[in-house]
Amino acid sequence: MIGLIGCGNMGAAIIKGAIANGAVTPADVCVYDISKLAIDKMIELGVEICVNNREVVSESDVIILATKPQYIPEVLADLKDVMNDKALISIAAGITTKDLKEMTNSVRILRVMPNTPALVGEGAAAFSLATDFTKEEKALAGGLFAAIGTIEWIAEELMDVISGFSGAGPAYVAMILEAMSDAAVKQGLPRVTAYRLAAQTLLGSAKLFMESGMNPSQMKDMVTSPGGVTIVGVEALERGGLRYAIMNCIDAATEKAMQMRPK
């Protein structure tokens, strides 16, 4: 049985994707959330609804902990006496495998950092190599997250980078999409058209990168003709410090992830 503690956007996306892709059946899943609205959405999936977190743990072999990082110490303190010999997947930013070990009792830990495109089956999830999951539990976790995107195994000390990079990345991409659309509207393009074309340009460019084997410089060079339109735009981005702004953004977000350790 798979247990889910916290049925917000990310927790729900993991279960919905896993069910939709046949990685689990609704009968394999039990969940709990303090929000009635969140639970109502899970009822529609046909999963078992538990009365509290302790029931989730009691009925499950593998538990996905999807509550917000600031609540995890309190949640795990309440569950410590019923967590014996369980397997715990945590998707919380900033809370290390070592932190989780100290908050639990005889629990196997897998730290995972997913992102919100999991909602449409295009997530990017990093798995910490500092796990003591069994071979079977790793396979189960891999099946759950492969159902909603791609997986990379990462050294534990790099997981905070993942939080500030791909975990938070959809927000950065959304800002780029919005800025491109605003610029197009400024030049006279209708808003709806601007959004559609900007989104498809980002989606298509990512797909081209993934499938062509080209690196980003090669992709840029494909559309950067001598004396043409694109090189003028590229020059404007360089003057505006785009690369520095993005690098500084990820540095700041990574630092924030590091500051989210339990006190």
PDB file of C-alpha atoms in Angstrom:
ATOM      1  CA  MET A   1       0.000   0.000   0.000  1.00  0.00           C
ATOM      2  CA  ILE A   2       1.196   3.519  -0.875  1.00  0.00           C
ATOM      3  CA  GLY A   3       0.350   6.230   1.660  1.00  0.00           C
ATOM      4  CA  LEU A   4       0.205   9.940   0.887  1.00  0.00           C
ATOM      5  CA  ILE A   5       0.441  12.533   3.665  1.00  0.00           C
ATOM      6  CA  GLY A   6      -0.464  15.905   2.168  1.00  0.00           C
ATOM      7  CA  CYS A   7      -2.681  16.063  -0.924  1.00  0.00           C
ATOM      8  CA  GLY A   8      -1.696  19.453  -2.325  1.00  0.00           C
ATOM      9  CA  ASN A   9      -0.752  20.032  -5.954  1.00  0.00           C
ATOM     10  CA  MET A  10       2.452  17.995  -5.908  1.00  0.00           C
ATOM     11  CA  GLY A  11       1.271  15.112  -3.747  1.00  0.00           C
ATOM     12  CA  ALA A  12      -1.930  14.802  -5.771  1.00  0.00           C
ATOM     13  CA  ALA A  13       0.005  14.995  -9.062  1.00  0.00           C
ATOM     14  CA  ILE A  14       2.217  12.071  -8.052  1.00  0.00           C
ATOM     15  CA  ILE A  15      -0.765   9.855  -7.243  1.00  0.00           C
ATOM     16  CA  LYS A  16      -2.879  10.965 -10.221  1.00  0.00           C
ATOM     17  CA  GLY A  17      -0.015  10.373 -12.632  1.00  0.00           C
ATOM     18  CA  ALA A  18       0.838   7.001 -11.130  1.00  0.00           C
ATOM     19  CA  ILE A  19      -2.782   5.854 -11.391  1.00  0.00           C
ATOM     20  CA  ALA A  20      -3.256   7.236 -14.905  1.00  0.00           C
ATOM     21  CA  ASN A  21      -0.136   5.435 -16.138  1.00  0.00           C
ATOM     22  CA  GLY A  22      -0.902   2.154 -14.388  1.00  0.00           C
ATOM     23  CA  ALA A  23       1.965   2.332 -11.888  1.00  0.00           C
ATOM     24  CA  VAL A  24      -0.579   1.801  -9.089  1.00  0.00           C
ATOM     25  CA  THR A  25      -4.321   1.237  -8.788  1.00  0.00           C
ATOM     26  CA  PRO A  26      -6.614   3.359  -6.597  1.00  0.00           C
ATOM     27  CA  ALA A  27      -6.966   0.348  -4.276  1.00  0.00           C
ATOM     28  CA  ASP A  28      -3.194   0.527  -3.659  1.00  0.00           C
ATOM     29  CA  VAL A  29      -3.337   4.076  -2.261  1.00  0.00           C
ATOM     30  CA  CYS A  30      -4.486   5.662   1.001  1.00  0.00           C
ATOM     31  CA  VAL A  31      -4.281   9.388   1.730  1.00  0.00           C
ATOM     32  CA  TYR A  32      -4.891  12.091   4.310  1.00  0.00           C
ATOM     33  CA  ASP A  33      -4.881  15.884   4.293  1.00  0.00           C
ATOM     34  CA  ILE A  34      -6.256  18.402   6.783  1.00  0.00           C
ATOM     35  CA  SER A  35      -7.913  20.248   3.868  1.00  0.00           C
ATOM     36  CA  LYS A  36     -11.406  19.007   2.988  1.00  0.00           C
ATOM     37  CA  LEU A  37     -11.049  20.520  -0.484  1.00  0.00           C
ATOM     38  CA  ALA A  38      -7.873  18.536  -1.094  1.00  0.00           C
ATOM     39  CA  ILE A  39      -9.509  15.339   0.164  1.00  0.00           C
ATOM     40  CA  ASP A  40     -12.582  15.880  -2.023  1.00  0.00           C
ATOM     41  CA  LYS A  41     -10.324  15.928  -5.083  1.00  0.00           C
ATOM     42  CA  MET A  42      -8.693  12.679  -4.005  1.00  0.00           C
ATOM     43  CA  ILE A  43     -12.066  10.996  -3.451  1.00  0.00           C
ATOM     44  CA  GLU A  44     -12.679  11.398  -7.182  1.00  0.00           C
ATOM     45  CA  LEU A  45      -9.687   9.121  -7.831  1.00  0.00           C
ATOM     46  CA  GLY A  46     -11.209   6.281  -5.817  1.00  0.00           C
ATOM     47  CA  VAL A  47      -8.349   6.030  -3.326  1.00  0.00           C
ATOM     48  CA  GLU A  48      -8.853   5.184   0.348  1.00  0.00           C
ATOM     49  CA  ILE A  49      -9.297   8.226   2.575  1.00  0.00           C
ATOM     50  CA  CYS A  50      -7.814   7.897   6.056  1.00  0.00           C
ATOM     51  CA  VAL A  51      -8.954   9.717   9.190  1.00  0.00           C
ATOM     52  CA  ASN A  52      -5.478  10.987  10.096  1.00  0.00           C
ATOM     53  CA  ASN A  53      -1.769  10.668   9.308  1.00  0.00           C
ATOM     54  CA  ARG A  54      -1.290   7.816  11.777  1.00  0.00           C
ATOM     55  CA  GLU A  55      -3.809   5.694   9.908  1.00  0.00           C
ATOM     56  CA  VAL A  56      -1.962   6.384   6.640  1.00  0.00           C
ATOM     57  CA  VAL A  57       1.274   5.135   8.204  1.00  0.00           C
ATOM     58  CA  SER A  58      -0.351   2.098   9.780  1.00  0.00           C
ATOM     59  CA  GLU A  59      -1.897   0.964   6.503  1.00  0.00           C
ATOM     60  CA  SER A  60       1.074   1.703   4.214  1.00  0.00           C
ATOM     61  CA  ASP A  61       4.411   0.135   3.384  1.00  0.00           C
ATOM     62  CA  VAL A  62       5.737   3.196   1.523  1.00  0.00           C
ATOM     63  CA  ILE A  63       4.695   6.691   2.617  1.00  0.00           C
ATOM     64  CA  ILE A  64       5.027   9.848   0.509  1.00  0.00           C
ATOM     65  CA  LEU A  65       5.474  12.855   2.781  1.00  0.00           C
ATOM     66  CA  ALA A  66       4.159  15.833   0.814  1.00  0.00           C
ATOM     67  CA  THR A  67       3.467  18.411   3.523  1.00  0.00           C
ATOM     68  CA  LYS A  68       5.175  21.811   3.495  1.00  0.00           C
ATOM     69  CA  PRO A  69       8.718  21.798   4.926  1.00  0.00           C
ATOM     70  CA  GLN A  70       7.855  23.944   7.954  1.00  0.00           C
ATOM     71  CA  TYR A  71       5.292  21.377   9.150  1.00  0.00           C
ATOM     72  CA  ILE A  72       7.414  18.264   8.749  1.00  0.00           C
ATOM     73  CA  PRO A  73       9.075  18.242  12.214  1.00  0.00           C
ATOM     74  CA  GLU A  74       5.652  18.407  13.882  1.00  0.00           C
ATOM     75  CA  VAL A  75       4.128  15.782  11.559  1.00  0.00           C
ATOM     76  CA  LEU A  76       6.994  13.325  12.023  1.00  0.00           C
ATOM     77  CA  ALA A  77       7.099  13.837  15.791  1.00  0.00           C
ATOM     78  CA  ASP A  78       3.492  12.674  15.937  1.00  0.00           C
ATOM     79  CA  LEU A  79       4.258   9.625  13.769  1.00  0.00           C
ATOM     80  CA  LYS A  80       7.586   8.511  15.194  1.00  0.00           C
ATOM     81  CA  ASP A  81       6.166   5.689  17.314  1.00  0.00           C
ATOM     82  CA  VAL A  82       4.259   4.123  14.371  1.00  0.00           C
ATOM     83  CA  MET A  83       6.911   4.512  11.679  1.00  0.00           C
ATOM     84  CA  ASN A  84       8.958   1.404  12.507  1.00  0.00           C
ATOM     85  CA  ASP A  85      10.303  -0.444   9.455  1.00  0.00           C
ATOM     86  CA  LYS A  86       8.527   1.809   6.978  1.00  0.00           C
ATOM     87  CA  ALA A  87       9.859   3.395   3.799  1.00  0.00           C
ATOM     88  CA  LEU A  88       9.466   7.186   3.580  1.00  0.00           C
ATOM     89  CA  ILE A  89       9.667   9.344   0.457  1.00  0.00           C
ATOM     90  CA  SER A  90      10.036  13.035   1.288  1.00  0.00           C
ATOM     91  CA  ILE A  91       9.504  15.735  -1.343  1.00  0.00           C
ATOM     92  CA  ALA A  92      10.245  18.648   1.015  1.00  0.00           C
ATOM     93  CA  ALA A  93      12.779  21.290   0.010  1.00  0.00           C
ATOM     94  CA  GLY A  94      15.721  21.878   2.324  1.00  0.00           C
ATOM     95  CA  ILE A  95      15.206  18.959   4.716  1.00  0.00           C
ATOM     96  CA  THR A  96      18.068  16.508   4.278  1.00  0.00           C
ATOM     97  CA  THR A  97      18.100  12.743   4.511  1.00  0.00           C
ATOM     98  CA  LYS A  98      20.069  13.121   7.754  1.00  0.00           C
ATOM     99  CA  ASP A  99      17.405  15.494   9.147  1.00  0.00           C
ATOM    100  CA  LEU A 100      14.676  13.014   8.259  1.00  0.00           C
ATOM    101  CA  LYS A 101      16.580  10.135   9.855  1.00  0.00           C
ATOM    102  CA  GLU A 102      16.857  12.090  13.096  1.00  0.00           C
ATOM    103  CA  MET A 103      13.107  12.826  13.085  1.00  0.00           C
ATOM    104  CA  THR A 104      12.071   9.218  12.530  1.00  0.00           C
ATOM    105  CA  ASN A 105      12.721   5.827  14.046  1.00  0.00           C
ATOM    106  CA  SER A 106      14.093   2.878  12.024  1.00  0.00           C
ATOM    107  CA  VAL A 107      12.723   4.340   8.785  1.00  0.00           C
ATOM    108  CA  ARG A 108      14.235   3.957   5.316  1.00  0.00           C
ATOM    109  CA  ILE A 109      14.421   7.348   3.568  1.00  0.00           C
ATOM    110  CA  LEU A 110      14.369   8.469  -0.051  1.00  0.00           C
ATOM    111  CA  ARG A 111      14.576  12.217  -0.584  1.00  0.00           C
ATOM    112  CA  VAL A 112      12.993  13.378  -3.854  1.00  0.00           C
ATOM    113  CA  MET A 113      12.686  16.846  -5.372  1.00  0.00           C
ATOM    114  CA  PRO A 114       9.995  16.950  -8.085  1.00  0.00           C
ATOM    115  CA  ASN A 115       8.468  19.962  -9.820  1.00  0.00           C
ATOM    116  CA  THR A 116       5.001  21.116 -10.852  1.00  0.00           C
ATOM    117  CA  PRO A 117       5.047  20.048 -14.537  1.00  0.00           C
ATOM    118  CA  ALA A 118       4.357  16.642 -12.988  1.00  0.00           C
ATOM    119  CA  LEU A 119       0.743  17.852 -13.120  1.00  0.00           C
ATOM    120  CA  VAL A 120       0.821  17.284 -16.892  1.00  0.00           C
ATOM    121  CA  GLY A 121       3.149  14.280 -16.891  1.00  0.00           C
ATOM    122  CA  GLU A 122       6.277  16.315 -17.724  1.00  0.00           C
ATOM    123  CA  GLY A 123       7.927  16.663 -14.335  1.00  0.00           C
ATOM    124  CA  ALA A 124      11.625  16.554 -13.510  1.00  0.00           C
ATOM    125  CA  ALA A 125      12.432  14.694 -10.285  1.00  0.00           C
ATOM    126  CA  ALA A 126      15.805  14.290  -8.572  1.00  0.00           C
ATOM    127  CA  PHE A 127      16.364  11.275  -6.291  1.00  0.00           C
ATOM    128  CA  SER A 128      19.025  11.488  -3.584  1.00  0.00           C
ATOM    129  CA  LEU A 129      21.700   8.804  -3.771  1.00  0.00           C
ATOM    130  CA  ALA A 130      21.865   8.845   0.040  1.00  0.00           C
ATOM    131  CA  THR A 131      18.984   6.401   0.344  1.00  0.00           C
ATOM    132  CA  ASP A 132      18.691   3.106   2.160  1.00  0.00           C
ATOM    133  CA  PHE A 133      15.603   1.981   0.239  1.00  0.00           C
ATOM    134  CA  THR A 134      15.643  -1.660  -0.774  1.00  0.00           C
ATOM    135  CA  LYS A 135      15.977  -2.596  -4.437  1.00  0.00           C
ATOM    136  CA  GLU A 136      12.231  -3.241  -4.581  1.00  0.00           C
ATOM    137  CA  GLU A 137      11.414   0.088  -2.923  1.00  0.00           C
ATOM    138  CA  LYS A 138      13.664   1.971  -5.340  1.00  0.00           C
ATOM    139  CA  ALA A 139      11.868   0.282  -8.231  1.00  0.00           C
ATOM    140  CA  LEU A 140       8.486   1.231  -6.773  1.00  0.00           C
ATOM    141  CA  ALA A 141       9.534   4.859  -6.271  1.00  0.00           C
ATOM    142  CA  GLY A 142      11.021   4.950  -9.755  1.00  0.00           C
ATOM    143  CA  GLY A 143       7.753   3.695 -11.231  1.00  0.00           C
ATOM    144  CA  LEU A 144       5.725   6.325  -9.378  1.00  0.00           C
ATOM    145  CA  PHE A 145       7.832   9.264 -10.544  1.00  0.00           C
ATOM    146  CA  ALA A 146       8.593   7.942 -14.035  1.00  0.00           C
ATOM    147  CA  ALA A 147       4.820   8.011 -14.546  1.00  0.00           C
ATOM    148  CA  ILE A 148       4.885  11.827 -14.233  1.00  0.00           C
ATOM    149  CA  GLY A 149       8.158  12.759 -15.909  1.00  0.00           C
ATOM    150  CA  THR A 150      11.884  12.103 -15.857  1.00  0.00           C
ATOM    151  CA  ILE A 151      14.166  11.029 -12.983  1.00  0.00           C
ATOM    152  CA  GLU A 152      17.798  11.820 -12.200  1.00  0.00           C
ATOM    153  CA  TRP A 153      19.795  10.307  -9.309  1.00  0.00           C
ATOM    154  CA  ILE A 154      21.777  13.083  -7.588  1.00  0.00           C
ATOM    155  CA  ALA A 155      24.315  13.257  -4.746  1.00  0.00           C
ATOM    156  CA  GLU A 156      22.666  14.327  -1.479  1.00  0.00           C
ATOM    157  CA  GLU A 157      24.842  17.430  -1.197  1.00  0.00           C
ATOM    158  CA  LEU A 158      23.414  18.683  -4.515  1.00  0.00           C
ATOM    159  CA  MET A 159      19.748  18.346  -3.581  1.00  0.00           C
ATOM    160  CA  ASP A 160      19.529  21.965  -2.405  1.00  0.00           C
ATOM    161  CA  VAL A 161      20.751  23.019  -5.836  1.00  0.00           C
ATOM    162  CA  ILE A 162      17.935  20.969  -7.339  1.00  0.00           C
ATOM    163  CA  SER A 163      15.426  22.753  -5.077  1.00  0.00           C
ATOM    164  CA  GLY A 164      16.594  26.161  -6.290  1.00  0.00           C
ATOM    165  CA  PHE A 165      17.059  25.036  -9.898  1.00  0.00           C
ATOM    166  CA  SER A 166      14.496  22.593 -11.309  1.00  0.00           C
ATOM    167  CA  GLY A 167      12.247  22.526  -8.233  1.00  0.00           C
ATOM    168  CA  ALA A 168      11.662  26.274  -8.434  1.00  0.00           C
ATOM    169  CA  GLY A 169      12.381  26.389 -12.173  1.00  0.00           C
ATOM    170  CA  PRO A 170       8.755  26.457 -13.390  1.00  0.00           C
ATOM    171  CA  ALA A 171       8.336  29.863 -11.713  1.00  0.00           C
ATOM    172  CA  TYR A 172      11.340  31.222 -13.610  1.00  0.00           C
ATOM    173  CA  VAL A 173      10.060  29.824 -16.904  1.00  0.00           C
ATOM    174  CA  ALA A 174       6.621  31.314 -16.226  1.00  0.00           C
ATOM    175  CA  MET A 175       8.231  34.735 -15.741  1.00  0.00           C
ATOM    176  CA  ILE A 176      10.091  34.378 -19.043  1.00  0.00           C
ATOM    177  CA  LEU A 177       6.860  33.332 -20.773  1.00  0.00           C
ATOM    178  CA  GLU A 178       5.064  36.318 -19.264  1.00  0.00           C
ATOM    179  CA  ALA A 179       7.832  38.744 -20.225  1.00  0.00           C
ATOM    180  CA  MET A 180       7.906  37.482 -23.819  1.00  0.00           C
ATOM    181  CA  SER A 181       4.121  37.799 -24.011  1.00  0.00           C
ATOM    182  CA  ASP A 182       4.142  41.317 -22.540  1.00  0.00           C
ATOM    183  CA  ALA A 183       6.715  42.380 -25.114  1.00  0.00           C
ATOM    184  CA  ALA A 184       4.626  40.948 -27.946  1.00  0.00           C
ATOM    185  CA  VAL A 185       1.520  42.733 -26.625  1.00  0.00           C
ATOM    186  CA  LYS A 186       3.520  45.966 -26.468  1.00  0.00           C
ATOM    187  CA  GLN A 187       4.267  45.497 -30.157  1.00  0.00           C
ATOM    188  CA  GLY A 188       0.569  44.990 -30.945  1.00  0.00           C
ATOM    189  CA  LEU A 189       0.001  41.233 -30.728  1.00  0.00           C
ATOM    190  CA  PRO A 190      -3.241  40.122 -29.025  1.00  0.00           C
ATOM    191  CA  ARG A 191      -2.643  38.770 -25.507  1.00  0.00           C
ATOM    192  CA  VAL A 192      -4.128  35.307 -26.110  1.00  0.00           C
ATOM    193  CA  THR A 193      -2.049  34.867 -29.262  1.00  0.00           C
ATOM    194  CA  ALA A 194       1.072  36.087 -27.480  1.00  0.00           C
ATOM    195  CA  TYR A 195       0.615  33.561 -24.659  1.00  0.00           C
ATOM    196  CA  ARG A 196       0.019  30.678 -27.067  1.00  0.00           C
ATOM    197  CA  LEU A 197       3.005  31.456 -29.264  1.00  0.00           C
ATOM    198  CA  ALA A 198       5.338  32.121 -26.327  1.00  0.00           C
ATOM    199  CA  ALA A 199       4.318  28.862 -24.627  1.00  0.00           C
ATOM    200  CA  GLN A 200       4.705  26.833 -27.819  1.00  0.00           C
ATOM    201  CA  THR A 201       8.091  28.436 -28.491  1.00  0.00           C
ATOM    202  CA  LEU A 202       9.336  27.387 -25.041  1.00  0.00           C
ATOM    203  CA  LEU A 203       7.818  23.910 -25.368  1.00  0.00           C
ATOM    204  CA  GLY A 204       9.139  23.370 -28.889  1.00  0.00           C
ATOM    205  CA  SER A 205      12.600  24.647 -28.029  1.00  0.00           C
ATOM    206  CA  ALA A 206      12.837  22.276 -25.061  1.00  0.00           C
ATOM    207  CA  LYS A 207      11.706  19.363 -27.228  1.00  0.00           C
ATOM    208  CA  LEU A 208      14.220  20.283 -29.928  1.00  0.00           C
ATOM    209  CA  PHE A 209      16.991  20.307 -27.327  1.00  0.00           C
ATOM    210  CA  MET A 210      15.933  16.939 -25.864  1.00  0.00           C
ATOM    211  CA  GLU A 211      15.548  15.171 -29.205  1.00  0.00           C
ATOM    212  CA  SER A 212      18.199  16.720 -31.455  1.00  0.00           C
ATOM    213  CA  GLY A 213      21.315  16.231 -29.327  1.00  0.00           C
ATOM    214  CA  MET A 214      22.312  19.840 -29.955  1.00  0.00           C
ATOM    215  CA  ASN A 215      23.690  21.965 -27.149  1.00  0.00           C
ATOM    216  CA  PRO A 216      22.137  25.386 -26.384  1.00  0.00           C
ATOM    217  CA  SER A 217      24.799  27.288 -28.321  1.00  0.00           C
ATOM    218  CA  GLN A 218      24.076  25.251 -31.438  1.00  0.00           C
ATOM    219  CA  MET A 219      20.355  25.874 -31.073  1.00  0.00           C
ATOM    220  CA  LYS A 220      20.987  29.617 -30.763  1.00  0.00           C
ATOM    221  CA  ASP A 221      23.248  29.602 -33.801  1.00  0.00           C
ATOM    222  CA  MET A 222      20.533  27.911 -35.898  1.00  0.00           C
ATOM    223  CA  VAL A 223      18.427  31.073 -35.801  1.00  0.00           C
ATOM    224  CA  THR A 224      21.146  33.727 -35.414  1.00  0.00           C
ATOM    225  CA  SER A 225      21.915  34.869 -38.958  1.00  0.00           C
ATOM    226  CA  PRO A 226      24.630  37.462 -39.637  1.00  0.00           C
ATOM    227  CA  GLY A 227      23.137  40.939 -39.395  1.00  0.00           C
ATOM    228  CA  GLY A 228      19.683  39.498 -38.741  1.00  0.00           C
ATOM    229  CA  VAL A 229      16.843  39.972 -36.297  1.00  0.00           C
ATOM    230  CA  THR A 230      17.879  37.357 -33.730  1.00  0.00           C
ATOM    231  CA  ILE A 231      21.402  38.628 -33.113  1.00  0.00           C
ATOM    232  CA  VAL A 232      19.988  42.061 -32.266  1.00  0.00           C
ATOM    233  CA  GLY A 233      17.670  40.428 -29.726  1.00  0.00           C
ATOM    234  CA  VAL A 234      20.536  38.351 -28.319  1.00  0.00           C
ATOM    235  CA  GLU A 235      22.637  41.488 -27.927  1.00  0.00           C
ATOM    236  CA  ALA A 236      19.799  43.170 -26.015  1.00  0.00           C
ATOM    237  CA  LEU A 237      19.536  40.187 -23.664  1.00  0.00           C
ATOM    238  CA  GLU A 238      23.283  40.283 -23.027  1.00  0.00           C
ATOM    239  CA  ARG A 239      23.136  44.022 -22.278  1.00  0.00           C
ATOM    240  CA  GLY A 240      20.260  43.340 -19.897  1.00  0.00           C
ATOM    241  CA  GLY A 241      22.298  40.746 -18.000  1.00  0.00           C
ATOM    242  CA  LEU A 242      19.996  37.787 -18.635  1.00  0.00           C
ATOM    243  CA  ARG A 243      22.629  35.141 -17.875  1.00  0.00           C
ATOM    244  CA  TYR A 244      23.763  36.868 -14.680  1.00  0.00           C
ATOM    245  CA  ALA A 245      20.172  37.380 -13.514  1.00  0.00           C
ATOM    246  CA  ILE A 246      19.324  33.696 -13.947  1.00  0.00           C
ATOM    247  CA  MET A 247      22.537  32.506 -12.292  1.00  0.00           C
ATOM    248  CA  ASN A 248      22.023  34.911  -9.397  1.00  0.00           C
ATOM    249  CA  CYS A 249      18.408  33.747  -9.080  1.00  0.00           C
ATOM    250  CA  ILE A 250      19.413  30.087  -8.724  1.00  0.00           C
ATOM    251  CA  ASP A 251      22.204  30.972  -6.280  1.00  0.00           C
ATOM    252  CA  ALA A 252      19.704  32.842  -4.094  1.00  0.00           C
ATOM    253  CA  ALA A 253      17.091  30.071  -4.249  1.00  0.00           C
ATOM    254  CA  THR A 254      19.680  27.409  -3.414  1.00  0.00           C
ATOM    255  CA  GLU A 255      20.827  29.427  -0.411  1.00  0.00           C
ATOM    256  CA  LYS A 256      17.232  29.713   0.755  1.00  0.00           C
ATOM    257  CA  ALA A 257      16.819  25.921   0.489  1.00  0.00           C
ATOM    258  CA  MET A 258      19.876  25.518   2.709  1.00  0.00           C
ATOM    259  CA  GLN A 259      18.330  27.865   5.285  1.00  0.00           C
ATOM    260  CA  MET A 260      15.191  25.680   5.580  1.00  0.00           C
ATOM    261  CA  ARG A 261      16.910  23.099   7.797  1.00  0.00           C
ATOM    262  CA  PRO A 262      15.010  22.296  10.992  1.00  0.00           C
ATOM    263  CA  LYS A 263      16.220  24.462  13.869  1.00  0.00           C
TER     264      LYS A 263
END
